mmCIF file with all atom_site columns, C-alpha atoms in Angstrom:
data_model
loop_
_atom_site.group_PDB
_atom_site.id
_atom_site.type_symbol
_atom_site.label_atom_id
_atom_site.label_alt_id
_atom_site.label_comp_id
_atom_site.label_asym_id
_atom_site.label_entity_id
_atom_site.label_seq_id
_atom_site.pdbx_PDB_ins_code
_atom_site.Cartn_x
_atom_site.Cartn_y
_atom_site.Cartn_z
_atom_site.occupancy
_atom_site.B_iso_or_equiv
_atom_site.pdbx_formal_charge
_atom_site.auth_seq_id
_atom_site.auth_comp_id
_atom_site.auth_asym_id
_atom_site.auth_atom_id
_atom_site.pdbx_PDB_model_num
ATOM 1   C CA . MET A 1 1   ? -31.915 -18.257 -25.232 1.00 55.00 ? 229 MET A CA 1
ATOM 2   C CA . GLY A 1 2   ? -28.615 -17.675 -27.069 1.00 68.00 ? 230 GLY A CA 1
ATOM 3   C CA . VAL A 1 3   ? -25.194 -17.539 -25.545 1.00 71.00 ? 231 VAL A CA 1
ATOM 4   C CA . LEU A 1 4   ? -24.600 -14.423 -23.398 1.00 73.00 ? 232 LEU A CA 1
ATOM 5   C CA . PRO A 1 5   ? -21.425 -12.549 -24.484 1.00 75.00 ? 233 PRO A CA 1
ATOM 6   C CA . LEU A 1 6   ? -18.826 -11.694 -21.857 1.00 72.00 ? 234 LEU A CA 1
ATOM 7   C CA . GLU A 1 7   ? -18.592 -7.908  -21.609 1.00 68.00 ? 235 GLU A CA 1
ATOM 8   C CA . SER A 1 8   ? -16.578 -7.231  -18.462 1.00 69.00 ? 236 SER A CA 1
ATOM 9   C CA . VAL A 1 9   ? -14.910 -9.008  -15.547 1.00 71.00 ? 237 VAL A CA 1
ATOM 10  C CA . ILE A 1 10  ? -13.811 -7.910  -12.076 1.00 67.00 ? 238 ILE A CA 1
ATOM 11  C CA . GLY A 1 11  ? -11.449 -9.877  -9.835  1.00 71.00 ? 239 GLY A CA 1
ATOM 12  C CA . PHE A 1 12  ? -8.638  -12.441 -9.958  1.00 74.00 ? 240 PHE A CA 1
ATOM 13  C CA . ASP A 1 13  ? -8.565  -15.740 -8.029  1.00 77.00 ? 241 ASP A CA 1
ATOM 14  C CA . GLY A 1 14  ? -4.764  -16.372 -8.354  1.00 83.00 ? 242 GLY A CA 1
ATOM 15  C CA . LYS A 1 15  ? -4.992  -20.225 -8.410  1.00 87.00 ? 243 LYS A CA 1
ATOM 16  C CA . VAL A 1 16  ? -2.792  -20.498 -11.515 1.00 91.00 ? 244 VAL A CA 1
ATOM 17  C CA . THR A 1 17  ? 0.846   -20.363 -10.669 1.00 88.00 ? 245 THR A CA 1
ATOM 18  C CA . GLY A 1 18  ? 2.503   -17.468 -12.465 1.00 89.00 ? 246 GLY A CA 1
ATOM 19  C CA . GLY A 1 19  ? -0.918  -16.598 -13.903 1.00 92.00 ? 247 GLY A CA 1
ATOM 20  C CA . LEU A 1 20  ? -0.665  -12.765 -13.475 1.00 92.00 ? 248 LEU A CA 1
ATOM 21  C CA . VAL A 1 21  ? 1.528   -11.538 -16.256 1.00 94.00 ? 249 VAL A CA 1
ATOM 22  C CA . LEU A 1 22  ? 2.570   -7.919  -17.170 1.00 93.00 ? 250 LEU A CA 1
ATOM 23  C CA . HIS A 1 23  ? 3.108   -7.480  -20.825 1.00 95.00 ? 251 HIS A CA 1
ATOM 24  C CA . PRO A 1 24  ? 6.612   -5.983  -21.749 1.00 95.00 ? 252 PRO A CA 1
ATOM 25  C CA . ASP A 1 25  ? 4.826   -2.755  -22.757 1.00 94.00 ? 253 ASP A CA 1
ATOM 26  C CA . GLY A 1 26  ? 4.211   -2.213  -19.032 1.00 94.00 ? 254 GLY A CA 1
ATOM 27  C CA . ARG A 1 27  ? 0.646   -1.184  -19.761 1.00 93.00 ? 255 ARG A CA 1
ATOM 28  C CA . THR A 1 28  ? -1.142  -4.489  -20.259 1.00 95.00 ? 256 THR A CA 1
ATOM 29  C CA . LEU A 1 29  ? -2.003  -7.172  -17.610 1.00 93.00 ? 257 LEU A CA 1
ATOM 30  C CA . ILE A 1 30  ? -2.912  -10.718 -18.650 1.00 96.00 ? 258 ILE A CA 1
ATOM 31  C CA . TYR A 1 31  ? -4.495  -13.348 -16.496 1.00 95.00 ? 259 TYR A CA 1
ATOM 32  C CA . PRO A 1 32  ? -6.779  -16.562 -16.969 1.00 95.00 ? 260 PRO A CA 1
ATOM 33  C CA . LEU A 1 33  ? -10.399 -16.715 -15.966 1.00 92.00 ? 261 LEU A CA 1
ATOM 34  C CA . GLY A 1 34  ? -11.793 -20.175 -16.378 1.00 92.00 ? 262 GLY A CA 1
ATOM 35  C CA . ALA A 1 35  ? -11.444 -21.114 -20.077 1.00 94.00 ? 263 ALA A CA 1
ATOM 36  C CA . THR A 1 36  ? -10.862 -17.373 -21.026 1.00 94.00 ? 264 THR A CA 1
ATOM 37  C CA . VAL A 1 37  ? -7.673  -15.249 -21.015 1.00 96.00 ? 265 VAL A CA 1
ATOM 38  C CA . VAL A 1 38  ? -8.277  -11.708 -19.902 1.00 94.00 ? 266 VAL A CA 1
ATOM 39  C CA . VAL A 1 39  ? -6.110  -8.893  -21.446 1.00 95.00 ? 267 VAL A CA 1
ATOM 40  C CA . LYS A 1 40  ? -6.623  -5.693  -19.423 1.00 92.00 ? 268 LYS A CA 1
ATOM 41  C CA . GLU A 1 41  ? -5.253  -2.348  -20.166 1.00 90.00 ? 269 GLU A CA 1
ATOM 42  C CA . LEU A 1 42  ? -4.025  -0.755  -16.944 1.00 88.00 ? 270 LEU A CA 1
ATOM 43  C CA . GLY A 1 43  ? -5.569  2.661   -15.982 1.00 82.00 ? 271 GLY A CA 1
ATOM 44  C CA . ASP A 1 44  ? -8.834  1.952   -17.793 1.00 80.00 ? 272 ASP A CA 1
ATOM 45  C CA . THR A 1 45  ? -11.405 -0.085  -15.901 1.00 72.00 ? 273 THR A CA 1
ATOM 46  C CA . PHE A 1 46  ? -13.371 -0.951  -19.003 1.00 76.00 ? 274 PHE A CA 1
ATOM 47  C CA . ALA A 1 47  ? -10.540 -1.626  -21.495 1.00 86.00 ? 275 ALA A CA 1
ATOM 48  C CA . GLN A 1 48  ? -10.646 -5.476  -21.539 1.00 90.00 ? 276 GLN A CA 1
ATOM 49  C CA . THR A 1 49  ? -10.210 -8.019  -24.314 1.00 92.00 ? 277 THR A CA 1
ATOM 50  C CA . PHE A 1 50  ? -11.209 -11.728 -23.934 1.00 93.00 ? 278 PHE A CA 1
ATOM 51  C CA . LEU A 1 51  ? -9.269  -14.410 -25.664 1.00 96.00 ? 279 LEU A CA 1
ATOM 52  C CA . GLN A 1 52  ? -11.650 -17.361 -26.123 1.00 95.00 ? 280 GLN A CA 1
ATOM 53  C CA . GLY A 1 53  ? -10.645 -20.673 -27.712 1.00 96.00 ? 281 GLY A CA 1
ATOM 54  C CA . HIS A 1 54  ? -9.868  -23.172 -24.939 1.00 97.00 ? 282 HIS A CA 1
ATOM 55  C CA . THR A 1 55  ? -12.282 -25.894 -24.187 1.00 95.00 ? 283 THR A CA 1
ATOM 56  C CA . ASP A 1 56  ? -11.487 -26.138 -20.481 1.00 96.00 ? 284 ASP A CA 1
ATOM 57  C CA . GLU A 1 57  ? -9.773  -24.091 -17.717 1.00 96.00 ? 285 GLU A CA 1
ATOM 58  C CA . VAL A 1 58  ? -6.642  -22.308 -18.607 1.00 97.00 ? 286 VAL A CA 1
ATOM 59  C CA . SER A 1 59  ? -3.676  -23.829 -16.612 1.00 97.00 ? 287 SER A CA 1
ATOM 60  C CA . CYS A 1 60  ? -0.693  -21.660 -17.520 1.00 97.00 ? 288 CYS A CA 1
ATOM 61  C CA . LEU A 1 61  ? 0.305   -18.841 -19.771 1.00 96.00 ? 289 LEU A CA 1
ATOM 62  C CA . THR A 1 62  ? 3.406   -16.856 -20.833 1.00 97.00 ? 290 THR A CA 1
ATOM 63  C CA . VAL A 1 63  ? 4.343   -13.835 -23.089 1.00 98.00 ? 291 VAL A CA 1
ATOM 64  C CA . SER A 1 64  ? 7.214   -13.853 -25.475 1.00 98.00 ? 292 SER A CA 1
ATOM 65  C CA . PRO A 1 65  ? 10.094  -11.421 -24.546 1.00 97.00 ? 293 PRO A CA 1
ATOM 66  C CA . ASP A 1 66  ? 9.212   -9.052  -27.396 1.00 96.00 ? 294 ASP A CA 1
ATOM 67  C CA . GLY A 1 67  ? 5.588   -9.055  -26.362 1.00 97.00 ? 295 GLY A CA 1
ATOM 68  C CA . ARG A 1 68  ? 4.382   -10.229 -29.870 1.00 97.00 ? 296 ARG A CA 1
ATOM 69  C CA . TYR A 1 69  ? 2.932   -13.588 -28.719 1.00 98.00 ? 297 TYR A CA 1
ATOM 70  C CA . LEU A 1 70  ? 0.976   -14.943 -25.784 1.00 98.00 ? 298 LEU A CA 1
ATOM 71  C CA . ALA A 1 71  ? 0.889   -18.709 -25.261 1.00 98.00 ? 299 ALA A CA 1
ATOM 72  C CA . SER A 1 72  ? -1.806  -20.363 -22.951 1.00 98.00 ? 300 SER A CA 1
ATOM 73  C CA . GLY A 1 73  ? -2.314  -24.016 -21.990 1.00 98.00 ? 301 GLY A CA 1
ATOM 74  C CA . GLN A 1 74  ? -5.274  -25.742 -20.577 1.00 97.00 ? 302 GLN A CA 1
ATOM 75  C CA . LEU A 1 75  ? -6.712  -28.632 -18.663 1.00 96.00 ? 303 LEU A CA 1
ATOM 76  C CA . SER A 1 76  ? -8.577  -31.516 -20.223 1.00 94.00 ? 304 SER A CA 1
ATOM 77  C CA . PHE A 1 77  ? -10.182 -34.889 -19.261 1.00 92.00 ? 305 PHE A CA 1
ATOM 78  C CA . MET A 1 78  ? -8.218  -38.080 -18.595 1.00 91.00 ? 306 MET A CA 1
ATOM 79  C CA . GLY A 1 79  ? -7.030  -39.539 -21.866 1.00 86.00 ? 307 GLY A CA 1
ATOM 80  C CA . PHE A 1 80  ? -7.721  -36.407 -23.903 1.00 92.00 ? 308 PHE A CA 1
ATOM 81  C CA . SER A 1 81  ? -5.288  -33.870 -25.403 1.00 94.00 ? 309 SER A CA 1
ATOM 82  C CA . ALA A 1 82  ? -4.735  -30.565 -23.559 1.00 97.00 ? 310 ALA A CA 1
ATOM 83  C CA . ASP A 1 83  ? -4.287  -27.758 -26.105 1.00 97.00 ? 311 ASP A CA 1
ATOM 84  C CA . ILE A 1 84  ? -1.784  -25.001 -26.248 1.00 98.00 ? 312 ILE A CA 1
ATOM 85  C CA . ILE A 1 85  ? -2.896  -21.791 -28.083 1.00 98.00 ? 313 ILE A CA 1
ATOM 86  C CA . VAL A 1 86  ? -0.507  -19.113 -29.420 1.00 98.00 ? 314 VAL A CA 1
ATOM 87  C CA . TRP A 1 87  ? -2.091  -15.715 -29.705 1.00 98.00 ? 315 TRP A CA 1
ATOM 88  C CA . ASP A 1 88  ? -1.012  -12.616 -31.633 1.00 98.00 ? 316 ASP A CA 1
ATOM 89  C CA . MET A 1 89  ? -1.006  -9.787  -29.157 1.00 96.00 ? 317 MET A CA 1
ATOM 90  C CA . GLU A 1 90  ? -1.488  -7.154  -31.874 1.00 95.00 ? 318 GLU A CA 1
ATOM 91  C CA . THR A 1 91  ? -4.477  -8.656  -33.490 1.00 96.00 ? 319 THR A CA 1
ATOM 92  C CA . ARG A 1 92  ? -5.667  -10.616 -30.354 1.00 95.00 ? 320 ARG A CA 1
ATOM 93  C CA . LYS A 1 93  ? -6.298  -13.584 -32.606 1.00 97.00 ? 321 LYS A CA 1
ATOM 94  C CA . ALA A 1 94  ? -5.148  -17.256 -32.253 1.00 98.00 ? 322 ALA A CA 1
ATOM 95  C CA . VAL A 1 95  ? -2.338  -18.144 -34.759 1.00 98.00 ? 323 VAL A CA 1
ATOM 96  C CA . HIS A 1 96  ? -1.620  -21.755 -33.628 1.00 98.00 ? 324 HIS A CA 1
ATOM 97  C CA . ARG A 1 97  ? -3.358  -24.527 -31.686 1.00 98.00 ? 325 ARG A CA 1
ATOM 98  C CA . MET A 1 98  ? -0.907  -27.213 -30.685 1.00 97.00 ? 326 MET A CA 1
ATOM 99  C CA . SER A 1 99  ? -1.890  -30.725 -29.233 1.00 96.00 ? 327 SER A CA 1
ATOM 100 C CA . LEU A 1 100 ? 0.596   -33.137 -27.827 1.00 95.00 ? 328 LEU A CA 1
ATOM 101 C CA . HIS A 1 101 ? 0.141   -33.134 -24.102 1.00 97.00 ? 329 HIS A CA 1
ATOM 102 C CA . LYS A 1 102 ? -2.500  -35.145 -22.313 1.00 96.00 ? 330 LYS A CA 1
ATOM 103 C CA . VAL A 1 103 ? -4.766  -33.956 -19.453 1.00 96.00 ? 331 VAL A CA 1
ATOM 104 C CA . LYS A 1 104 ? -2.905  -30.829 -18.553 1.00 97.00 ? 332 LYS A CA 1
ATOM 105 C CA . VAL A 1 105 ? -0.363  -28.342 -19.789 1.00 97.00 ? 333 VAL A CA 1
ATOM 106 C CA . GLN A 1 106 ? 1.625   -27.661 -16.566 1.00 97.00 ? 334 GLN A CA 1
ATOM 107 C CA . ASP A 1 107 ? 3.915   -24.694 -17.699 1.00 97.00 ? 335 ASP A CA 1
ATOM 108 C CA . LEU A 1 108 ? 5.058   -22.742 -20.732 1.00 98.00 ? 336 LEU A CA 1
ATOM 109 C CA . ALA A 1 109 ? 8.134   -20.651 -21.528 1.00 98.00 ? 337 ALA A CA 1
ATOM 110 C CA . PHE A 1 110 ? 9.388   -18.721 -24.558 1.00 98.00 ? 338 PHE A CA 1
ATOM 111 C CA . SER A 1 111 ? 12.958  -18.696 -25.459 1.00 98.00 ? 339 SER A CA 1
ATOM 112 C CA . PRO A 1 112 ? 14.788  -15.267 -25.171 1.00 97.00 ? 340 PRO A CA 1
ATOM 113 C CA . CYS A 1 113 ? 14.920  -15.046 -28.997 1.00 97.00 ? 341 CYS A CA 1
ATOM 114 C CA . GLY A 1 114 ? 11.185  -15.672 -29.111 1.00 96.00 ? 342 GLY A CA 1
ATOM 115 C CA . THR A 1 115 ? 11.535  -18.389 -31.760 1.00 97.00 ? 343 THR A CA 1
ATOM 116 C CA . TYR A 1 116 ? 10.890  -21.466 -29.554 1.00 98.00 ? 344 TYR A CA 1
ATOM 117 C CA . LEU A 1 117 ? 8.224   -22.249 -27.033 1.00 98.00 ? 345 LEU A CA 1
ATOM 118 C CA . ALA A 1 118 ? 8.805   -24.937 -24.408 1.00 98.00 ? 346 ALA A CA 1
ATOM 119 C CA . SER A 1 119 ? 5.816   -26.803 -22.894 1.00 98.00 ? 347 SER A CA 1
ATOM 120 C CA . LEU A 1 120 ? 5.575   -29.111 -19.900 1.00 97.00 ? 348 LEU A CA 1
ATOM 121 C CA . GLY A 1 121 ? 2.874   -31.698 -19.399 1.00 96.00 ? 349 GLY A CA 1
ATOM 122 C CA . GLY A 1 122 ? 1.326   -32.365 -16.050 1.00 94.00 ? 350 GLY A CA 1
ATOM 123 C CA . GLN A 1 123 ? 1.801   -35.545 -13.955 1.00 90.00 ? 351 GLN A CA 1
ATOM 124 C CA . ASP A 1 124 ? -0.353  -37.655 -16.314 1.00 91.00 ? 352 ASP A CA 1
ATOM 125 C CA . ASP A 1 125 ? 1.869   -36.608 -19.214 1.00 94.00 ? 353 ASP A CA 1
ATOM 126 C CA . ASN A 1 126 ? 5.387   -35.990 -17.939 1.00 92.00 ? 354 ASN A CA 1
ATOM 127 C CA . SER A 1 127 ? 6.823   -34.712 -21.116 1.00 97.00 ? 355 SER A CA 1
ATOM 128 C CA . LEU A 1 128 ? 8.763   -31.625 -22.272 1.00 98.00 ? 356 LEU A CA 1
ATOM 129 C CA . VAL A 1 129 ? 8.305   -30.393 -25.791 1.00 98.00 ? 357 VAL A CA 1
ATOM 130 C CA . ILE A 1 130 ? 10.009  -27.633 -27.872 1.00 98.00 ? 358 ILE A CA 1
ATOM 131 C CA . TRP A 1 131 ? 7.842   -25.953 -30.533 1.00 98.00 ? 359 TRP A CA 1
ATOM 132 C CA . ASP A 1 132 ? 8.762   -23.611 -33.373 1.00 98.00 ? 360 ASP A CA 1
ATOM 133 C CA . VAL A 1 133 ? 6.645   -20.544 -32.730 1.00 98.00 ? 361 VAL A CA 1
ATOM 134 C CA . HIS A 1 134 ? 6.421   -19.486 -36.394 1.00 96.00 ? 362 HIS A CA 1
ATOM 135 C CA . SER A 1 135 ? 5.188   -22.685 -37.763 1.00 97.00 ? 363 SER A CA 1
ATOM 136 C CA . GLY A 1 136 ? 3.440   -24.117 -34.717 1.00 97.00 ? 364 GLY A CA 1
ATOM 137 C CA . ASN A 1 137 ? 5.106   -27.493 -35.246 1.00 98.00 ? 365 ASN A CA 1
ATOM 138 C CA . ALA A 1 138 ? 6.930   -29.519 -32.589 1.00 98.00 ? 366 ALA A CA 1
ATOM 139 C CA . ILE A 1 139 ? 10.687  -29.744 -32.981 1.00 98.00 ? 367 ILE A CA 1
ATOM 140 C CA . CYS A 1 140 ? 11.458  -32.369 -30.295 1.00 97.00 ? 368 CYS A CA 1
ATOM 141 C CA . GLY A 1 141 ? 10.261  -33.761 -26.934 1.00 97.00 ? 369 GLY A CA 1
ATOM 142 C CA . THR A 1 142 ? 11.424  -36.038 -24.084 1.00 97.00 ? 370 THR A CA 1
ATOM 143 C CA . PRO A 1 143 ? 10.083  -37.561 -20.921 1.00 96.00 ? 371 PRO A CA 1
ATOM 144 C CA . VAL A 1 144 ? 10.830  -35.648 -17.680 1.00 95.00 ? 372 VAL A CA 1
ATOM 145 C CA . PRO A 1 145 ? 11.146  -36.893 -14.091 1.00 87.00 ? 373 PRO A CA 1
ATOM 146 C CA . GLY A 1 146 ? 7.854   -37.595 -12.341 1.00 81.00 ? 374 GLY A CA 1
ATOM 147 C CA . LEU A 1 147 ? 6.101   -34.742 -10.508 1.00 88.00 ? 375 LEU A CA 1
ATOM 148 C CA . THR A 1 148 ? 7.914   -32.067 -12.560 1.00 93.00 ? 376 THR A CA 1
ATOM 149 C CA . LYS A 1 149 ? 5.980   -28.879 -11.984 1.00 94.00 ? 377 LYS A CA 1
ATOM 150 C CA . CYS A 1 150 ? 7.836   -25.938 -13.490 1.00 96.00 ? 378 CYS A CA 1
ATOM 151 C CA . LEU A 1 151 ? 9.881   -24.708 -16.372 1.00 96.00 ? 379 LEU A CA 1
ATOM 152 C CA . SER A 1 152 ? 12.090  -21.746 -17.204 1.00 97.00 ? 380 SER A CA 1
ATOM 153 C CA . TYR A 1 153 ? 14.147  -20.790 -20.264 1.00 97.00 ? 381 TYR A CA 1
ATOM 154 C CA . PHE A 1 154 ? 17.464  -19.095 -19.639 1.00 98.00 ? 382 PHE A CA 1
ATOM 155 C CA . ASN A 1 155 ? 17.421  -15.289 -20.400 1.00 96.00 ? 383 ASN A CA 1
ATOM 156 C CA . VAL A 1 156 ? 20.459  -15.113 -22.798 1.00 97.00 ? 384 VAL A CA 1
ATOM 157 C CA . ASP A 1 157 ? 20.899  -18.617 -24.223 1.00 97.00 ? 385 ASP A CA 1
ATOM 158 C CA . SER A 1 158 ? 17.847  -19.794 -26.256 1.00 97.00 ? 386 SER A CA 1
ATOM 159 C CA . TYR A 1 159 ? 19.210  -23.348 -26.177 1.00 98.00 ? 387 TYR A CA 1
ATOM 160 C CA . LYS A 1 160 ? 19.152  -23.896 -22.431 1.00 98.00 ? 388 LYS A CA 1
ATOM 161 C CA . LEU A 1 161 ? 16.248  -24.263 -20.038 1.00 98.00 ? 389 LEU A CA 1
ATOM 162 C CA . ALA A 1 162 ? 15.511  -25.830 -16.705 1.00 97.00 ? 390 ALA A CA 1
ATOM 163 C CA . THR A 1 163 ? 12.718  -27.971 -15.193 1.00 97.00 ? 391 THR A CA 1
ATOM 164 C CA . GLY A 1 164 ? 12.017  -28.667 -11.529 1.00 94.00 ? 392 GLY A CA 1
ATOM 165 C CA . GLY A 1 165 ? 9.695   -30.591 -9.207  1.00 91.00 ? 393 GLY A CA 1
ATOM 166 C CA . GLY A 1 166 ? 9.528   -33.780 -7.106  1.00 84.00 ? 394 GLY A CA 1
ATOM 167 C CA . GLN A 1 167 ? 12.974  -32.936 -5.488  1.00 86.00 ? 395 GLN A CA 1
ATOM 168 C CA . SER A 1 168 ? 14.573  -32.926 -9.015  1.00 89.00 ? 396 SER A CA 1
ATOM 169 C CA . LEU A 1 169 ? 16.236  -30.023 -10.876 1.00 93.00 ? 397 LEU A CA 1
ATOM 170 C CA . VAL A 1 170 ? 17.327  -30.539 -14.448 1.00 96.00 ? 398 VAL A CA 1
ATOM 171 C CA . VAL A 1 171 ? 19.106  -28.225 -16.940 1.00 97.00 ? 399 VAL A CA 1
ATOM 172 C CA . TRP A 1 172 ? 18.491  -29.127 -20.518 1.00 98.00 ? 400 TRP A CA 1
ATOM 173 C CA . ASP A 1 173 ? 20.521  -28.419 -23.580 1.00 98.00 ? 401 ASP A CA 1
ATOM 174 C CA . PHE A 1 174 ? 18.374  -28.023 -26.683 1.00 98.00 ? 402 PHE A CA 1
ATOM 175 C CA . ASP A 1 175 ? 20.305  -29.570 -29.621 1.00 97.00 ? 403 ASP A CA 1
ATOM 176 C CA . LYS A 1 176 ? 18.218  -28.255 -32.475 1.00 96.00 ? 404 LYS A CA 1
ATOM 177 C CA . PRO A 1 177 ? 20.298  -29.669 -35.406 1.00 97.00 ? 405 PRO A CA 1
ATOM 178 C CA . ASN A 1 178 ? 19.776  -33.227 -34.010 1.00 97.00 ? 406 ASN A CA 1
ATOM 179 C CA . ARG A 1 179 ? 16.332  -32.509 -32.550 1.00 97.00 ? 407 ARG A CA 1
ATOM 180 C CA . LYS A 1 180 ? 17.315  -33.628 -29.040 1.00 97.00 ? 408 LYS A CA 1
ATOM 181 C CA . LEU A 1 181 ? 16.936  -32.443 -25.499 1.00 98.00 ? 409 LEU A CA 1
ATOM 182 C CA . ARG A 1 182 ? 19.963  -33.476 -23.432 1.00 97.00 ? 410 ARG A CA 1
ATOM 183 C CA . PRO A 1 183 ? 19.483  -33.498 -19.581 1.00 97.00 ? 411 PRO A CA 1
ATOM 184 C CA . HIS A 1 184 ? 21.933  -32.418 -16.948 1.00 96.00 ? 412 HIS A CA 1
ATOM 185 C CA . LYS A 1 185 ? 20.672  -33.243 -13.492 1.00 93.00 ? 413 LYS A CA 1
ATOM 186 C CA . VAL A 1 186 ? 21.684  -30.625 -10.872 1.00 92.00 ? 414 VAL A CA 1
ATOM 187 C CA . ASN A 1 187 ? 23.441  -32.139 -7.856  1.00 88.00 ? 415 ASN A CA 1
ATOM 188 C CA . MET A 1 188 ? 21.850  -30.496 -4.884  1.00 82.00 ? 416 MET A CA 1
ATOM 189 C CA . GLY A 1 189 ? 23.700  -32.519 -2.321  1.00 81.00 ? 417 GLY A CA 1
ATOM 190 C CA . SER A 1 190 ? 21.687  -32.846 0.934   1.00 83.00 ? 418 SER A CA 1
ATOM 191 C CA . LEU A 1 191 ? 19.316  -30.103 -0.087  1.00 80.00 ? 419 LEU A CA 1
ATOM 192 C CA . ARG A 1 192 ? 15.794  -31.359 -0.645  1.00 79.00 ? 420 ARG A CA 1
ATOM 193 C CA . ARG A 1 193 ? 13.447  -28.991 -2.455  1.00 78.00 ? 421 ARG A CA 1
ATOM 194 C CA . ASN A 1 194 ? 10.239  -29.629 -4.314  1.00 84.00 ? 422 ASN A CA 1
ATOM 195 C CA . ALA A 1 195 ? 10.383  -26.835 -6.875  1.00 88.00 ? 423 ALA A CA 1
ATOM 196 C CA . GLU A 1 196 ? 7.239   -24.867 -7.602  1.00 90.00 ? 424 GLU A CA 1
ATOM 197 C CA . TYR A 1 197 ? 8.772   -22.135 -9.586  1.00 92.00 ? 425 TYR A CA 1
ATOM 198 C CA . ILE A 1 198 ? 12.099  -21.316 -11.349 1.00 94.00 ? 426 ILE A CA 1
ATOM 199 C CA . THR A 1 199 ? 13.503  -17.974 -12.443 1.00 94.00 ? 427 THR A CA 1
ATOM 200 C CA . VAL A 1 200 ? 16.971  -17.290 -13.890 1.00 96.00 ? 428 VAL A CA 1
ATOM 201 C CA . ASP A 1 201 ? 18.857  -14.111 -13.459 1.00 95.00 ? 429 ASP A CA 1
ATOM 202 C CA . ASP A 1 202 ? 19.377  -11.799 -16.543 1.00 94.00 ? 430 ASP A CA 1
ATOM 203 C CA . ASN A 1 203 ? 22.915  -12.973 -17.180 1.00 95.00 ? 431 ASN A CA 1
ATOM 204 C CA . ASP A 1 204 ? 22.151  -16.745 -16.793 1.00 95.00 ? 432 ASP A CA 1
ATOM 205 C CA . GLN A 1 205 ? 24.533  -16.916 -13.873 1.00 95.00 ? 433 GLN A CA 1
ATOM 206 C CA . GLN A 1 206 ? 22.156  -17.871 -11.111 1.00 94.00 ? 434 GLN A CA 1
ATOM 207 C CA . MET A 1 207 ? 18.883  -19.823 -10.812 1.00 92.00 ? 435 MET A CA 1
ATOM 208 C CA . PHE A 1 208 ? 16.331  -19.236 -8.138  1.00 92.00 ? 436 PHE A CA 1
ATOM 209 C CA . VAL A 1 209 ? 14.068  -22.198 -7.188  1.00 89.00 ? 437 VAL A CA 1
#
């Protein structure tokens, strides 16, 4: 018997943090289902597209601010690379497959200009990488504090981003000319918070953790 094609899905389990994404067009909903990314047109039960290319469960996804690209990361086995795929949302085709992280891609975020993609590896990887979206090449990378779980770009400045987790919150300056990520650890005083998700306000004035 040949492989049965996936024709339609119903339901959403919600186990991927931040895994239910509304496209900037306001009409398209995107979410992971196992090793597949489901792209659903709102208002039409049967209008679904399935992005298939991952070899294991999708662990995170994000859409570029202009809606042109979708990036998705996956799980893998111990010692093996966990891929990131960048998809063209117009053609619904993969344009880049990037492999630097091991075991799990924990989180992904596009810069506000859409030129850069930041990726965070899981606890067996503990690295932060900045990618050039147009070429699919890594620009720079750095280790992050253990148990870092989440990542967010700023909304105005394409050269600032934040990571959090394990009672640590770090703001990073992306120094593109020197291909460096420069950390600035946030002093939270007596506050102890194990960050699960970070969002930054529209003006880059406040961060919610």
